PDB file of C-alpha atoms in Angstrom:
ATOM      1  CA  UNK Y   1      -4.270   2.997  -6.799  1.00 62.00           C
ATOM      2  CA  UNK Y   2      -5.593   4.869  -9.779  1.00 89.00           C
ATOM      3  CA  UNK Y   3      -9.347   4.719  -9.354  1.00 94.00           C
ATOM      4  CA  UNK Y   4     -10.920   8.071  -8.607  1.00 94.00           C
ATOM      5  CA  UNK Y   5     -14.510   9.282  -8.654  1.00 95.00           C
ATOM      6  CA  UNK Y   6     -16.491  12.449  -9.200  1.00 95.00           C
ATOM      7  CA  UNK Y   7     -19.912  12.609  -7.587  1.00 93.00           C
ATOM      8  CA  UNK Y   8     -21.458  11.147  -4.475  1.00 91.00           C
ATOM      9  CA  UNK Y   9     -23.980   8.345  -4.091  1.00 95.00           C
ATOM     10  CA  UNK Y  10     -26.890   8.170  -4.140  1.00 96.00           C
ATOM     11  CA  UNK Y  11     -26.833   9.526  -7.655  1.00 96.00           C
ATOM     12  CA  UNK Y  12     -24.520   9.636 -10.660  1.00 97.00           C
ATOM     13  CA  UNK Y  13     -20.835   8.900 -10.104  1.00 97.00           C
ATOM     14  CA  UNK Y  14     -18.111   9.217 -12.748  1.00 97.00           C
ATOM     15  CA  UNK Y  15     -15.242   6.740 -12.425  1.00 97.00           C
ATOM     16  CA  UNK Y  16     -11.735   7.414 -13.725  1.00 97.00           C
ATOM     17  CA  UNK Y  17      -9.339   4.467 -14.082  1.00 96.00           C
ATOM     18  CA  UNK Y  18      -5.667   4.693 -14.950  1.00 97.00           C
ATOM     19  CA  UNK Y  19      -3.528   1.609 -15.424  1.00 96.00           C
ATOM     20  CA  UNK Y  20      -1.024   1.247 -12.582  1.00 95.00           C
ATOM     21  CA  UNK Y  21       1.331  -1.057 -14.493  1.00 93.00           C
ATOM     22  CA  UNK Y  22       4.637   0.730 -14.908  1.00 89.00           C
ATOM     23  CA  UNK Y  23       4.904   2.453 -18.281  1.00 91.00           C
ATOM     24  CA  UNK Y  24       1.247   1.965 -19.315  1.00 94.00           C
ATOM     25  CA  UNK Y  25      -0.820   5.063 -20.028  1.00 95.00           C
ATOM     26  CA  UNK Y  26      -4.224   3.354 -20.539  1.00 97.00           C
ATOM     27  CA  UNK Y  27      -7.226   5.131 -19.076  1.00 97.00           C
ATOM     28  CA  UNK Y  28     -10.969   4.556 -18.901  1.00 97.00           C
ATOM     29  CA  UNK Y  29     -13.892   6.700 -17.802  1.00 97.00           C
ATOM     30  CA  UNK Y  30     -17.449   5.512 -17.165  1.00 97.00           C
ATOM     31  CA  UNK Y  31     -20.555   6.734 -15.381  1.00 97.00           C
ATOM     32  CA  UNK Y  32     -22.833   4.791 -13.035  1.00 97.00           C
ATOM     33  CA  UNK Y  33     -25.870   5.712 -11.039  1.00 97.00           C
ATOM     34  CA  UNK Y  34     -25.419   4.322  -7.547  1.00 96.00           C
ATOM     35  CA  UNK Y  35     -28.773   4.117  -5.814  1.00 95.00           C
ATOM     36  CA  UNK Y  36     -27.594   3.227  -2.308  1.00 94.00           C
ATOM     37  CA  UNK Y  37     -25.990   5.830  -0.073  1.00 94.00           C
ATOM     38  CA  UNK Y  38     -22.683   4.853   1.539  1.00 95.00           C
ATOM     39  CA  UNK Y  39     -22.596   3.732   5.171  1.00 94.00           C
ATOM     40  CA  UNK Y  40     -22.335   6.446   7.781  1.00 94.00           C
ATOM     41  CA  UNK Y  41     -18.771   7.756   7.905  1.00 93.00           C
ATOM     42  CA  UNK Y  42     -18.776   7.704  11.720  1.00 94.00           C
ATOM     43  CA  UNK Y  43     -19.878   4.056  11.880  1.00 94.00           C
ATOM     44  CA  UNK Y  44     -17.825   2.639   8.971  1.00 95.00           C
ATOM     45  CA  UNK Y  45     -15.046   4.864   7.628  1.00 93.00           C
ATOM     46  CA  UNK Y  46     -13.621   2.345   5.136  1.00 91.00           C
ATOM     47  CA  UNK Y  47     -17.077   1.238   3.986  1.00 93.00           C
ATOM     48  CA  UNK Y  48     -17.951   4.888   3.394  1.00 93.00           C
ATOM     49  CA  UNK Y  49     -14.765   5.542   1.415  1.00 90.00           C
ATOM     50  CA  UNK Y  50     -14.899   2.311  -0.621  1.00 92.00           C
ATOM     51  CA  UNK Y  51     -18.658   2.214  -1.245  1.00 95.00           C
ATOM     52  CA  UNK Y  52     -18.629   3.477  -4.856  1.00 94.00           C
ATOM     53  CA  UNK Y  53     -15.670   1.278  -5.843  1.00 93.00           C
ATOM     54  CA  UNK Y  54     -17.304  -1.781  -4.276  1.00 94.00           C
ATOM     55  CA  UNK Y  55     -20.544  -1.224  -6.198  1.00 95.00           C
ATOM     56  CA  UNK Y  56     -18.638  -0.573  -9.455  1.00 96.00           C
ATOM     57  CA  UNK Y  57     -16.167  -3.479  -9.155  1.00 95.00           C
ATOM     58  CA  UNK Y  58     -18.285  -5.979 -11.178  1.00 96.00           C
ATOM     59  CA  UNK Y  59     -18.543  -3.454 -14.027  1.00 96.00           C
ATOM     60  CA  UNK Y  60     -14.814  -2.732 -13.840  1.00 97.00           C
ATOM     61  CA  UNK Y  61     -14.205  -6.473 -14.239  1.00 95.00           C
ATOM     62  CA  UNK Y  62     -16.608  -6.638 -17.203  1.00 96.00           C
ATOM     63  CA  UNK Y  63     -14.520  -3.931 -18.873  1.00 96.00           C
ATOM     64  CA  UNK Y  64     -11.491  -6.244 -18.546  1.00 95.00           C
ATOM     65  CA  UNK Y  65      -9.706  -4.318 -15.801  1.00 96.00           C
ATOM     66  CA  UNK Y  66      -8.357  -6.232 -12.811  1.00 94.00           C
ATOM     67  CA  UNK Y  67      -7.069  -5.242  -9.413  1.00 92.00           C
ATOM     68  CA  UNK Y  68      -3.639  -6.710  -8.700  1.00 89.00           C
ATOM     69  CA  UNK Y  69      -2.817  -6.823  -4.989  1.00 89.00           C
ATOM     70  CA  UNK Y  70       0.004  -4.375  -4.097  1.00 89.00           C
ATOM     71  CA  UNK Y  71       0.081  -3.161  -7.720  1.00 90.00           C
ATOM     72  CA  UNK Y  72      -3.289  -1.485  -8.334  1.00 93.00           C
ATOM     73  CA  UNK Y  73      -5.600  -1.524 -11.355  1.00 95.00           C
ATOM     74  CA  UNK Y  74      -4.349  -3.005 -14.616  1.00 95.00           C
ATOM     75  CA  UNK Y  75      -5.970  -2.369 -18.000  1.00 96.00           C
ATOM     76  CA  UNK Y  76      -7.173  -5.260 -20.212  1.00 95.00           C
ATOM     77  CA  UNK Y  77      -3.923  -5.289 -22.212  1.00 94.00           C
ATOM     78  CA  UNK Y  78      -1.703  -5.459 -19.133  1.00 93.00           C
ATOM     79  CA  UNK Y  79      -4.046  -7.953 -17.447  1.00 90.00           C
ATOM     80  CA  UNK Y  80      -3.772 -10.408 -20.353  1.00 88.00           C
ATOM     81  CA  UNK Y  81      -2.458 -13.883 -19.479  1.00 81.00           C
ATOM     82  CA  UNK Y  82       1.328 -13.920 -19.378  1.00 77.00           C
ATOM     83  CA  UNK Y  83       1.529 -10.265 -18.354  1.00 68.00           C
ATOM     84  CA  UNK Y  84       0.389 -10.693 -14.768  1.00 62.00           C
ATOM     85  CA  UNK Y  85       3.035 -10.582 -12.039  1.00 59.00           C
ATOM     86  CA  UNK Y  86       4.186 -13.866 -10.555  1.00 54.00           C
ATOM     87  CA  UNK Y  87       3.250 -14.522  -6.935  1.00 53.00           C
ATOM     88  CA  UNK Y  88       5.964 -13.357  -4.566  1.00 52.00           C
ATOM     89  CA  UNK Y  89       8.632 -15.970  -3.839  1.00 49.00           C
ATOM     90  CA  UNK Y  90       8.195 -17.759  -7.185  1.00 47.00           C
ATOM     91  CA  UNK Y  91      11.181 -17.765  -9.499  1.00 50.00           C
ATOM     92  CA  UNK Y  92      11.485 -18.945 -13.072  1.00 50.00           C
ATOM     93  CA  UNK Y  93      13.627 -21.986 -13.831  1.00 48.00           C
TER      94      UNK Y  93
END
């Protein structure tokens, strides 16, 4: 998965996206101020780790990026209709 961050909430966080579709080199960088601190790491490890991405996910979608299960983040070009992977077990006729 090619979403990384610089910075810790609460405060400014810089997000770096890289398209995970094979052969694509698209990248995006944006900044957000995340007001809420993450959950306590001892009480909720995954919530702590995923806090910034969860808060930013609506904005990532507005930018045209999608998360494809088992593939990662795809840029707007790769996420265009007709370029998305078929569900597993489906074959073309």
